[in-house]
């Protein structure tokens, strides 16, 4: 069961920026929670194949209210998601919950939630700070990449050289002194990494400094490494 759920999660969210949980970590985050009962894990299968699952738990809220908190919901198709929402509603009612809270990590199926009466409410933003650019970029690095090498200087960090190919990058050992340079702040780097700002906008504002001749290389770099979606469900918040 555990392996099936984790495999589906990894398949559906392989391209998202997320925690790469191993089976023990996923079990700790979701199945080992105090107050979790057997019926709180809902699964939908088709011909013996897992199509979706949801995990929720009952929590005390302010003024004596009871909240059913959905820790994670994964569905391969819209009809599976609809079935999970119906099962969650029944389960929350059986456990005496006054309301349900789900943290959505995908946008395309929001209409299904609204159809079931869910209201989009504000929540705390995720705050990010850069600690180690080389380690952050290491998972994107492919040693067989061939292309333009550029030196990146992020304020507060040592310079690093990156080879930028057509569809991949390689983080080089050491710094290539003769390579063109790109200078930017940690905030601008993270904004471009997460797709929260535009490269030309940052250049015109003076936050990114690079020779115009190499701007296409920098644009290609961030197109390759950009993370467009997060996947951090409630089970991994606390």
PDB file of C-alpha atoms in Angstrom:
ATOM      1  CA  UNK A   1       0.000   0.000   0.000  1.00  0.00           C
ATOM      2  CA  UNK A   2       2.694   2.470   1.044  1.00  0.00           C
ATOM      3  CA  UNK A   3       4.811   1.786  -2.035  1.00  0.00           C
ATOM      4  CA  UNK A   4       1.791   2.190  -4.339  1.00  0.00           C
ATOM      5  CA  UNK A   5       0.870   5.576  -2.864  1.00  0.00           C
ATOM      6  CA  UNK A   6       4.432   6.853  -2.996  1.00  0.00           C
ATOM      7  CA  UNK A   7       4.867   5.636  -6.586  1.00  0.00           C
ATOM      8  CA  UNK A   8       1.694   7.460  -7.688  1.00  0.00           C
ATOM      9  CA  UNK A   9       2.748  10.637  -5.891  1.00  0.00           C
ATOM     10  CA  UNK A  10       6.174  10.546  -7.541  1.00  0.00           C
ATOM     11  CA  UNK A  11       4.653   9.894 -10.955  1.00  0.00           C
ATOM     12  CA  UNK A  12       2.131  12.737 -10.751  1.00  0.00           C
ATOM     13  CA  UNK A  13       4.527  15.293  -9.274  1.00  0.00           C
ATOM     14  CA  UNK A  14       7.878  14.280 -10.758  1.00  0.00           C
ATOM     15  CA  UNK A  15       8.345  17.716 -12.349  1.00  0.00           C
ATOM     16  CA  UNK A  16       7.262  19.736  -9.313  1.00  0.00           C
ATOM     17  CA  UNK A  17       9.543  21.362  -6.743  1.00  0.00           C
ATOM     18  CA  UNK A  18       8.977  19.140  -3.715  1.00  0.00           C
ATOM     19  CA  UNK A  19      10.476  17.047  -0.946  1.00  0.00           C
ATOM     20  CA  UNK A  20      11.804  13.758  -2.329  1.00  0.00           C
ATOM     21  CA  UNK A  21      10.510  11.504   0.461  1.00  0.00           C
ATOM     22  CA  UNK A  22      11.635   7.912   0.827  1.00  0.00           C
ATOM     23  CA  UNK A  23       9.099   5.308   2.094  1.00  0.00           C
ATOM     24  CA  UNK A  24      10.077   5.772   5.757  1.00  0.00           C
ATOM     25  CA  UNK A  25       9.781   9.567   5.543  1.00  0.00           C
ATOM     26  CA  UNK A  26       6.423   9.433   3.769  1.00  0.00           C
ATOM     27  CA  UNK A  27       5.102   6.961   6.352  1.00  0.00           C
ATOM     28  CA  UNK A  28       6.270   9.219   9.185  1.00  0.00           C
ATOM     29  CA  UNK A  29       4.715  12.328   7.611  1.00  0.00           C
ATOM     30  CA  UNK A  30       1.362  10.740   6.793  1.00  0.00           C
ATOM     31  CA  UNK A  31       0.605   7.348   8.307  1.00  0.00           C
ATOM     32  CA  UNK A  32       2.234   7.707  11.732  1.00  0.00           C
ATOM     33  CA  UNK A  33       0.312  10.802  12.779  1.00  0.00           C
ATOM     34  CA  UNK A  34      -1.451  10.788  16.171  1.00  0.00           C
ATOM     35  CA  UNK A  35      -5.206  10.465  15.781  1.00  0.00           C
ATOM     36  CA  UNK A  36      -5.076   8.960  12.293  1.00  0.00           C
ATOM     37  CA  UNK A  37      -7.598   6.142  11.921  1.00  0.00           C
ATOM     38  CA  UNK A  38      -7.786   3.389   9.325  1.00  0.00           C
ATOM     39  CA  UNK A  39     -10.669   5.024   7.482  1.00  0.00           C
ATOM     40  CA  UNK A  40      -8.738   8.269   7.058  1.00  0.00           C
ATOM     41  CA  UNK A  41      -6.770   6.789   4.161  1.00  0.00           C
ATOM     42  CA  UNK A  42      -9.045   6.689   1.112  1.00  0.00           C
ATOM     43  CA  UNK A  43      -7.977   4.812  -2.021  1.00  0.00           C
ATOM     44  CA  UNK A  44      -9.558   4.495  -5.446  1.00  0.00           C
ATOM     45  CA  UNK A  45      -8.460   1.604  -7.656  1.00  0.00           C
ATOM     46  CA  UNK A  46      -9.345   0.476 -11.162  1.00  0.00           C
ATOM     47  CA  UNK A  47      -8.607  -3.096 -12.226  1.00  0.00           C
ATOM     48  CA  UNK A  48      -6.256  -3.452  -9.296  1.00  0.00           C
ATOM     49  CA  UNK A  49      -4.306  -0.285 -10.155  1.00  0.00           C
ATOM     50  CA  UNK A  50      -4.216   2.646  -7.724  1.00  0.00           C
ATOM     51  CA  UNK A  51      -5.715   5.727  -9.392  1.00  0.00           C
ATOM     52  CA  UNK A  52      -5.780   8.050  -6.415  1.00  0.00           C
ATOM     53  CA  UNK A  53      -5.648   8.396  -2.654  1.00  0.00           C
ATOM     54  CA  UNK A  54      -6.282  10.924   0.091  1.00  0.00           C
ATOM     55  CA  UNK A  55      -5.222  11.068   3.734  1.00  0.00           C
ATOM     56  CA  UNK A  56      -6.925  13.230   6.348  1.00  0.00           C
ATOM     57  CA  UNK A  57      -7.086  13.599  10.096  1.00  0.00           C
ATOM     58  CA  UNK A  58      -9.362  15.262  12.644  1.00  0.00           C
ATOM     59  CA  UNK A  59      -7.886  18.277  14.456  1.00  0.00           C
ATOM     60  CA  UNK A  60      -9.072  20.603  17.194  1.00  0.00           C
ATOM     61  CA  UNK A  61      -9.629  24.157  16.001  1.00  0.00           C
ATOM     62  CA  UNK A  62     -10.418  27.445  17.729  1.00  0.00           C
ATOM     63  CA  UNK A  63     -13.450  27.804  20.005  1.00  0.00           C
ATOM     64  CA  UNK A  64     -14.008  24.054  20.182  1.00  0.00           C
ATOM     65  CA  UNK A  65     -14.511  23.557  16.447  1.00  0.00           C
ATOM     66  CA  UNK A  66     -13.363  20.362  14.735  1.00  0.00           C
ATOM     67  CA  UNK A  67     -11.380  20.575  11.502  1.00  0.00           C
ATOM     68  CA  UNK A  68     -10.790  17.688   9.096  1.00  0.00           C
ATOM     69  CA  UNK A  69      -7.388  18.426   7.621  1.00  0.00           C
ATOM     70  CA  UNK A  70      -6.562  16.675   4.350  1.00  0.00           C
ATOM     71  CA  UNK A  71      -2.843  15.946   4.547  1.00  0.00           C
ATOM     72  CA  UNK A  72      -2.452  14.841   0.939  1.00  0.00           C
ATOM     73  CA  UNK A  73      -4.654  14.168  -2.062  1.00  0.00           C
ATOM     74  CA  UNK A  74      -3.309  12.604  -5.266  1.00  0.00           C
ATOM     75  CA  UNK A  75      -5.422  11.711  -8.273  1.00  0.00           C
ATOM     76  CA  UNK A  76      -4.431  10.643 -11.765  1.00  0.00           C
ATOM     77  CA  UNK A  77      -7.695  11.808 -13.382  1.00  0.00           C
ATOM     78  CA  UNK A  78     -10.536  14.259 -12.763  1.00  0.00           C
ATOM     79  CA  UNK A  79     -13.166  11.610 -12.064  1.00  0.00           C
ATOM     80  CA  UNK A  80     -10.817  10.049  -9.507  1.00  0.00           C
ATOM     81  CA  UNK A  81     -10.372  13.419  -7.831  1.00  0.00           C
ATOM     82  CA  UNK A  82     -14.145  13.884  -7.740  1.00  0.00           C
ATOM     83  CA  UNK A  83     -14.530  10.485  -6.095  1.00  0.00           C
ATOM     84  CA  UNK A  84     -11.888  11.325  -3.508  1.00  0.00           C
ATOM     85  CA  UNK A  85     -13.601  14.616  -2.649  1.00  0.00           C
ATOM     86  CA  UNK A  86     -16.885  12.789  -2.094  1.00  0.00           C
ATOM     87  CA  UNK A  87     -15.160  10.209   0.124  1.00  0.00           C
ATOM     88  CA  UNK A  88     -13.413  12.941   2.115  1.00  0.00           C
ATOM     89  CA  UNK A  89     -16.725  14.704   2.743  1.00  0.00           C
ATOM     90  CA  UNK A  90     -18.297  11.489   4.026  1.00  0.00           C
ATOM     91  CA  UNK A  91     -15.310  10.645   6.184  1.00  0.00           C
ATOM     92  CA  UNK A  92     -15.141  14.129   7.707  1.00  0.00           C
ATOM     93  CA  UNK A  93     -18.844  13.896   8.553  1.00  0.00           C
ATOM     94  CA  UNK A  94     -18.387  10.468  10.134  1.00  0.00           C
ATOM     95  CA  UNK A  95     -15.637  11.849  12.356  1.00  0.00           C
ATOM     96  CA  UNK A  96     -17.740  14.810  13.461  1.00  0.00           C
ATOM     97  CA  UNK A  97     -15.795  17.544  11.682  1.00  0.00           C
ATOM     98  CA  UNK A  98     -17.287  21.014  11.327  1.00  0.00           C
ATOM     99  CA  UNK A  99     -15.307  21.893   8.209  1.00  0.00           C
ATOM    100  CA  UNK A 100     -12.648  20.534   5.844  1.00  0.00           C
ATOM    101  CA  UNK A 101      -9.348  22.155   4.871  1.00  0.00           C
ATOM    102  CA  UNK A 102      -7.357  21.080   1.814  1.00  0.00           C
ATOM    103  CA  UNK A 103      -4.178  22.691   0.568  1.00  0.00           C
ATOM    104  CA  UNK A 104      -4.281  22.608  -3.207  1.00  0.00           C
ATOM    105  CA  UNK A 105      -0.972  22.143  -4.997  1.00  0.00           C
ATOM    106  CA  UNK A 106      -2.354  21.955  -8.565  1.00  0.00           C
ATOM    107  CA  UNK A 107      -4.418  24.610 -10.289  1.00  0.00           C
ATOM    108  CA  UNK A 108      -6.157  22.913 -13.268  1.00  0.00           C
ATOM    109  CA  UNK A 109      -8.901  21.158 -11.257  1.00  0.00           C
ATOM    110  CA  UNK A 110      -9.945  24.002  -8.987  1.00  0.00           C
ATOM    111  CA  UNK A 111     -13.388  23.964 -10.616  1.00  0.00           C
ATOM    112  CA  UNK A 112     -14.068  20.550  -9.043  1.00  0.00           C
ATOM    113  CA  UNK A 113     -13.357  21.978  -5.606  1.00  0.00           C
ATOM    114  CA  UNK A 114     -15.583  24.998  -6.190  1.00  0.00           C
ATOM    115  CA  UNK A 115     -18.328  22.690  -7.443  1.00  0.00           C
ATOM    116  CA  UNK A 116     -18.204  20.882  -4.103  1.00  0.00           C
ATOM    117  CA  UNK A 117     -18.445  24.150  -2.191  1.00  0.00           C
ATOM    118  CA  UNK A 118     -14.783  24.754  -1.382  1.00  0.00           C
ATOM    119  CA  UNK A 119     -13.763  28.371  -0.916  1.00  0.00           C
ATOM    120  CA  UNK A 120     -10.265  29.560  -1.804  1.00  0.00           C
ATOM    121  CA  UNK A 121      -8.923  31.131   1.391  1.00  0.00           C
ATOM    122  CA  UNK A 122      -5.655  32.946   1.993  1.00  0.00           C
ATOM    123  CA  UNK A 123      -2.788  31.207   3.720  1.00  0.00           C
ATOM    124  CA  UNK A 124       0.777  31.991   4.724  1.00  0.00           C
ATOM    125  CA  UNK A 125       3.217  32.244   1.840  1.00  0.00           C
ATOM    126  CA  UNK A 126       6.250  30.002   1.591  1.00  0.00           C
ATOM    127  CA  UNK A 127       9.381  32.039   2.278  1.00  0.00           C
ATOM    128  CA  UNK A 128      12.624  30.935   0.619  1.00  0.00           C
ATOM    129  CA  UNK A 129      16.239  31.893   1.294  1.00  0.00           C
ATOM    130  CA  UNK A 130      19.245  30.768  -0.737  1.00  0.00           C
ATOM    131  CA  UNK A 131      21.944  28.867   1.192  1.00  0.00           C
ATOM    132  CA  UNK A 132      23.996  26.909  -1.355  1.00  0.00           C
ATOM    133  CA  UNK A 133      23.618  27.670  -5.088  1.00  0.00           C
ATOM    134  CA  UNK A 134      25.952  24.845  -6.156  1.00  0.00           C
ATOM    135  CA  UNK A 135      23.985  22.194  -4.252  1.00  0.00           C
ATOM    136  CA  UNK A 136      20.677  23.650  -5.449  1.00  0.00           C
ATOM    137  CA  UNK A 137      21.773  23.355  -9.080  1.00  0.00           C
ATOM    138  CA  UNK A 138      23.503  19.970  -8.716  1.00  0.00           C
ATOM    139  CA  UNK A 139      20.352  17.884  -9.471  1.00  0.00           C
ATOM    140  CA  UNK A 140      20.006  19.712 -12.811  1.00  0.00           C
ATOM    141  CA  UNK A 141      23.635  19.066 -13.777  1.00  0.00           C
ATOM    142  CA  UNK A 142      24.467  16.589 -16.537  1.00  0.00           C
ATOM    143  CA  UNK A 143      28.159  15.894 -17.080  1.00  0.00           C
ATOM    144  CA  UNK A 144      27.742  15.293 -20.818  1.00  0.00           C
ATOM    145  CA  UNK A 145      26.344  18.796 -21.416  1.00  0.00           C
ATOM    146  CA  UNK A 146      28.146  20.772 -24.098  1.00  0.00           C
ATOM    147  CA  UNK A 147      27.520  24.457 -24.614  1.00  0.00           C
ATOM    148  CA  UNK A 148      28.397  27.994 -23.586  1.00  0.00           C
ATOM    149  CA  UNK A 149      30.096  28.375 -20.214  1.00  0.00           C
ATOM    150  CA  UNK A 150      29.119  31.337 -18.067  1.00  0.00           C
ATOM    151  CA  UNK A 151      30.361  32.422 -14.637  1.00  0.00           C
ATOM    152  CA  UNK A 152      27.610  33.229 -12.170  1.00  0.00           C
ATOM    153  CA  UNK A 153      28.280  35.532  -9.244  1.00  0.00           C
ATOM    154  CA  UNK A 154      25.396  35.608  -6.775  1.00  0.00           C
ATOM    155  CA  UNK A 155      25.838  38.259  -4.095  1.00  0.00           C
ATOM    156  CA  UNK A 156      27.174  36.678  -0.914  1.00  0.00           C
ATOM    157  CA  UNK A 157      28.314  33.432  -2.550  1.00  0.00           C
ATOM    158  CA  UNK A 158      31.379  32.132  -4.359  1.00  0.00           C
ATOM    159  CA  UNK A 159      31.310  32.262  -8.148  1.00  0.00           C
ATOM    160  CA  UNK A 160      30.492  29.111 -10.080  1.00  0.00           C
ATOM    161  CA  UNK A 161      30.771  28.203 -13.744  1.00  0.00           C
ATOM    162  CA  UNK A 162      27.912  26.556 -15.606  1.00  0.00           C
ATOM    163  CA  UNK A 163      27.898  25.055 -19.082  1.00  0.00           C
ATOM    164  CA  UNK A 164      24.565  25.790 -20.759  1.00  0.00           C
ATOM    165  CA  UNK A 165      23.497  23.419 -23.518  1.00  0.00           C
ATOM    166  CA  UNK A 166      20.341  23.374 -25.602  1.00  0.00           C
ATOM    167  CA  UNK A 167      18.288  21.424 -23.045  1.00  0.00           C
ATOM    168  CA  UNK A 168      20.611  20.769 -20.112  1.00  0.00           C
ATOM    169  CA  UNK A 169      23.287  22.333 -17.926  1.00  0.00           C
ATOM    170  CA  UNK A 170      26.452  21.176 -16.185  1.00  0.00           C
ATOM    171  CA  UNK A 171      27.897  22.700 -13.027  1.00  0.00           C
ATOM    172  CA  UNK A 172      31.646  22.889 -13.672  1.00  0.00           C
ATOM    173  CA  UNK A 173      34.444  22.142 -11.235  1.00  0.00           C
ATOM    174  CA  UNK A 174      36.154  25.388 -10.356  1.00  0.00           C
ATOM    175  CA  UNK A 175      35.695  28.711 -12.127  1.00  0.00           C
ATOM    176  CA  UNK A 176      36.467  29.325 -15.807  1.00  0.00           C
ATOM    177  CA  UNK A 177      38.229  32.659 -15.606  1.00  0.00           C
ATOM    178  CA  UNK A 178      37.829  33.525 -19.304  1.00  0.00           C
ATOM    179  CA  UNK A 179      34.081  32.854 -19.427  1.00  0.00           C
ATOM    180  CA  UNK A 180      31.556  35.721 -19.585  1.00  0.00           C
ATOM    181  CA  UNK A 181      30.035  36.706 -16.259  1.00  0.00           C
ATOM    182  CA  UNK A 182      26.537  37.033 -14.872  1.00  0.00           C
ATOM    183  CA  UNK A 183      26.068  38.978 -11.630  1.00  0.00           C
ATOM    184  CA  UNK A 184      22.840  39.105  -9.651  1.00  0.00           C
ATOM    185  CA  UNK A 185      21.448  39.127  -6.124  1.00  0.00           C
ATOM    186  CA  UNK A 186      20.199  36.034  -4.320  1.00  0.00           C
ATOM    187  CA  UNK A 187      16.677  37.459  -4.467  1.00  0.00           C
ATOM    188  CA  UNK A 188      16.827  37.905  -8.234  1.00  0.00           C
ATOM    189  CA  UNK A 189      18.272  34.416  -8.681  1.00  0.00           C
ATOM    190  CA  UNK A 190      15.446  32.840  -6.659  1.00  0.00           C
ATOM    191  CA  UNK A 191      12.856  34.958  -8.450  1.00  0.00           C
ATOM    192  CA  UNK A 192      14.098  33.672 -11.809  1.00  0.00           C
ATOM    193  CA  UNK A 193      14.539  30.115 -10.517  1.00  0.00           C
ATOM    194  CA  UNK A 194      10.924  29.959  -9.352  1.00  0.00           C
ATOM    195  CA  UNK A 195       9.498  31.907 -12.281  1.00  0.00           C
ATOM    196  CA  UNK A 196       8.387  34.830 -10.119  1.00  0.00           C
ATOM    197  CA  UNK A 197      10.095  37.480 -12.208  1.00  0.00           C
ATOM    198  CA  UNK A 198      11.193  38.136 -15.780  1.00  0.00           C
ATOM    199  CA  UNK A 199      14.827  38.184 -16.906  1.00  0.00           C
ATOM    200  CA  UNK A 200      14.532  41.324 -19.039  1.00  0.00           C
ATOM    201  CA  UNK A 201      12.702  43.081 -16.222  1.00  0.00           C
ATOM    202  CA  UNK A 202      15.546  42.258 -13.823  1.00  0.00           C
ATOM    203  CA  UNK A 203      18.126  43.439 -16.368  1.00  0.00           C
ATOM    204  CA  UNK A 204      16.363  46.765 -16.957  1.00  0.00           C
ATOM    205  CA  UNK A 205      16.045  47.297 -13.189  1.00  0.00           C
ATOM    206  CA  UNK A 206      19.780  46.722 -12.817  1.00  0.00           C
ATOM    207  CA  UNK A 207      19.342  43.625 -10.655  1.00  0.00           C
ATOM    208  CA  UNK A 208      20.987  41.365 -13.257  1.00  0.00           C
ATOM    209  CA  UNK A 209      24.240  42.382 -14.915  1.00  0.00           C
ATOM    210  CA  UNK A 210      25.354  40.552 -18.057  1.00  0.00           C
ATOM    211  CA  UNK A 211      26.694  41.519 -21.467  1.00  0.00           C
ATOM    212  CA  UNK A 212      23.748  41.762 -23.879  1.00  0.00           C
ATOM    213  CA  UNK A 213      25.603  39.442 -26.215  1.00  0.00           C
ATOM    214  CA  UNK A 214      25.183  36.585 -23.718  1.00  0.00           C
ATOM    215  CA  UNK A 215      21.609  37.342 -22.687  1.00  0.00           C
ATOM    216  CA  UNK A 216      20.215  34.438 -24.801  1.00  0.00           C
ATOM    217  CA  UNK A 217      22.506  32.023 -22.919  1.00  0.00           C
ATOM    218  CA  UNK A 218      21.267  33.314 -19.558  1.00  0.00           C
ATOM    219  CA  UNK A 219      17.652  33.105 -20.740  1.00  0.00           C
ATOM    220  CA  UNK A 220      18.216  29.497 -21.803  1.00  0.00           C
ATOM    221  CA  UNK A 221      19.806  28.700 -18.431  1.00  0.00           C
ATOM    222  CA  UNK A 222      16.770  29.853 -16.480  1.00  0.00           C
ATOM    223  CA  UNK A 223      14.366  28.229 -18.927  1.00  0.00           C
ATOM    224  CA  UNK A 224      16.077  24.906 -18.176  1.00  0.00           C
ATOM    225  CA  UNK A 225      16.172  25.176 -14.368  1.00  0.00           C
ATOM    226  CA  UNK A 226      12.953  27.144 -13.764  1.00  0.00           C
ATOM    227  CA  UNK A 227      10.563  25.525 -11.261  1.00  0.00           C
ATOM    228  CA  UNK A 228       7.009  26.461 -12.211  1.00  0.00           C
ATOM    229  CA  UNK A 229       5.046  24.488  -9.622  1.00  0.00           C
ATOM    230  CA  UNK A 230       5.442  23.615  -5.959  1.00  0.00           C
ATOM    231  CA  UNK A 231       4.125  20.473  -4.333  1.00  0.00           C
ATOM    232  CA  UNK A 232       4.088  20.863  -0.544  1.00  0.00           C
ATOM    233  CA  UNK A 233       0.886  19.321   0.859  1.00  0.00           C
ATOM    234  CA  UNK A 234      -0.226  19.794   4.463  1.00  0.00           C
ATOM    235  CA  UNK A 235       1.431  16.556   5.575  1.00  0.00           C
ATOM    236  CA  UNK A 236       4.841  18.122   5.021  1.00  0.00           C
ATOM    237  CA  UNK A 237       4.137  21.441   6.703  1.00  0.00           C
ATOM    238  CA  UNK A 238       4.206  20.133  10.263  1.00  0.00           C
TER     239      UNK A 238
END
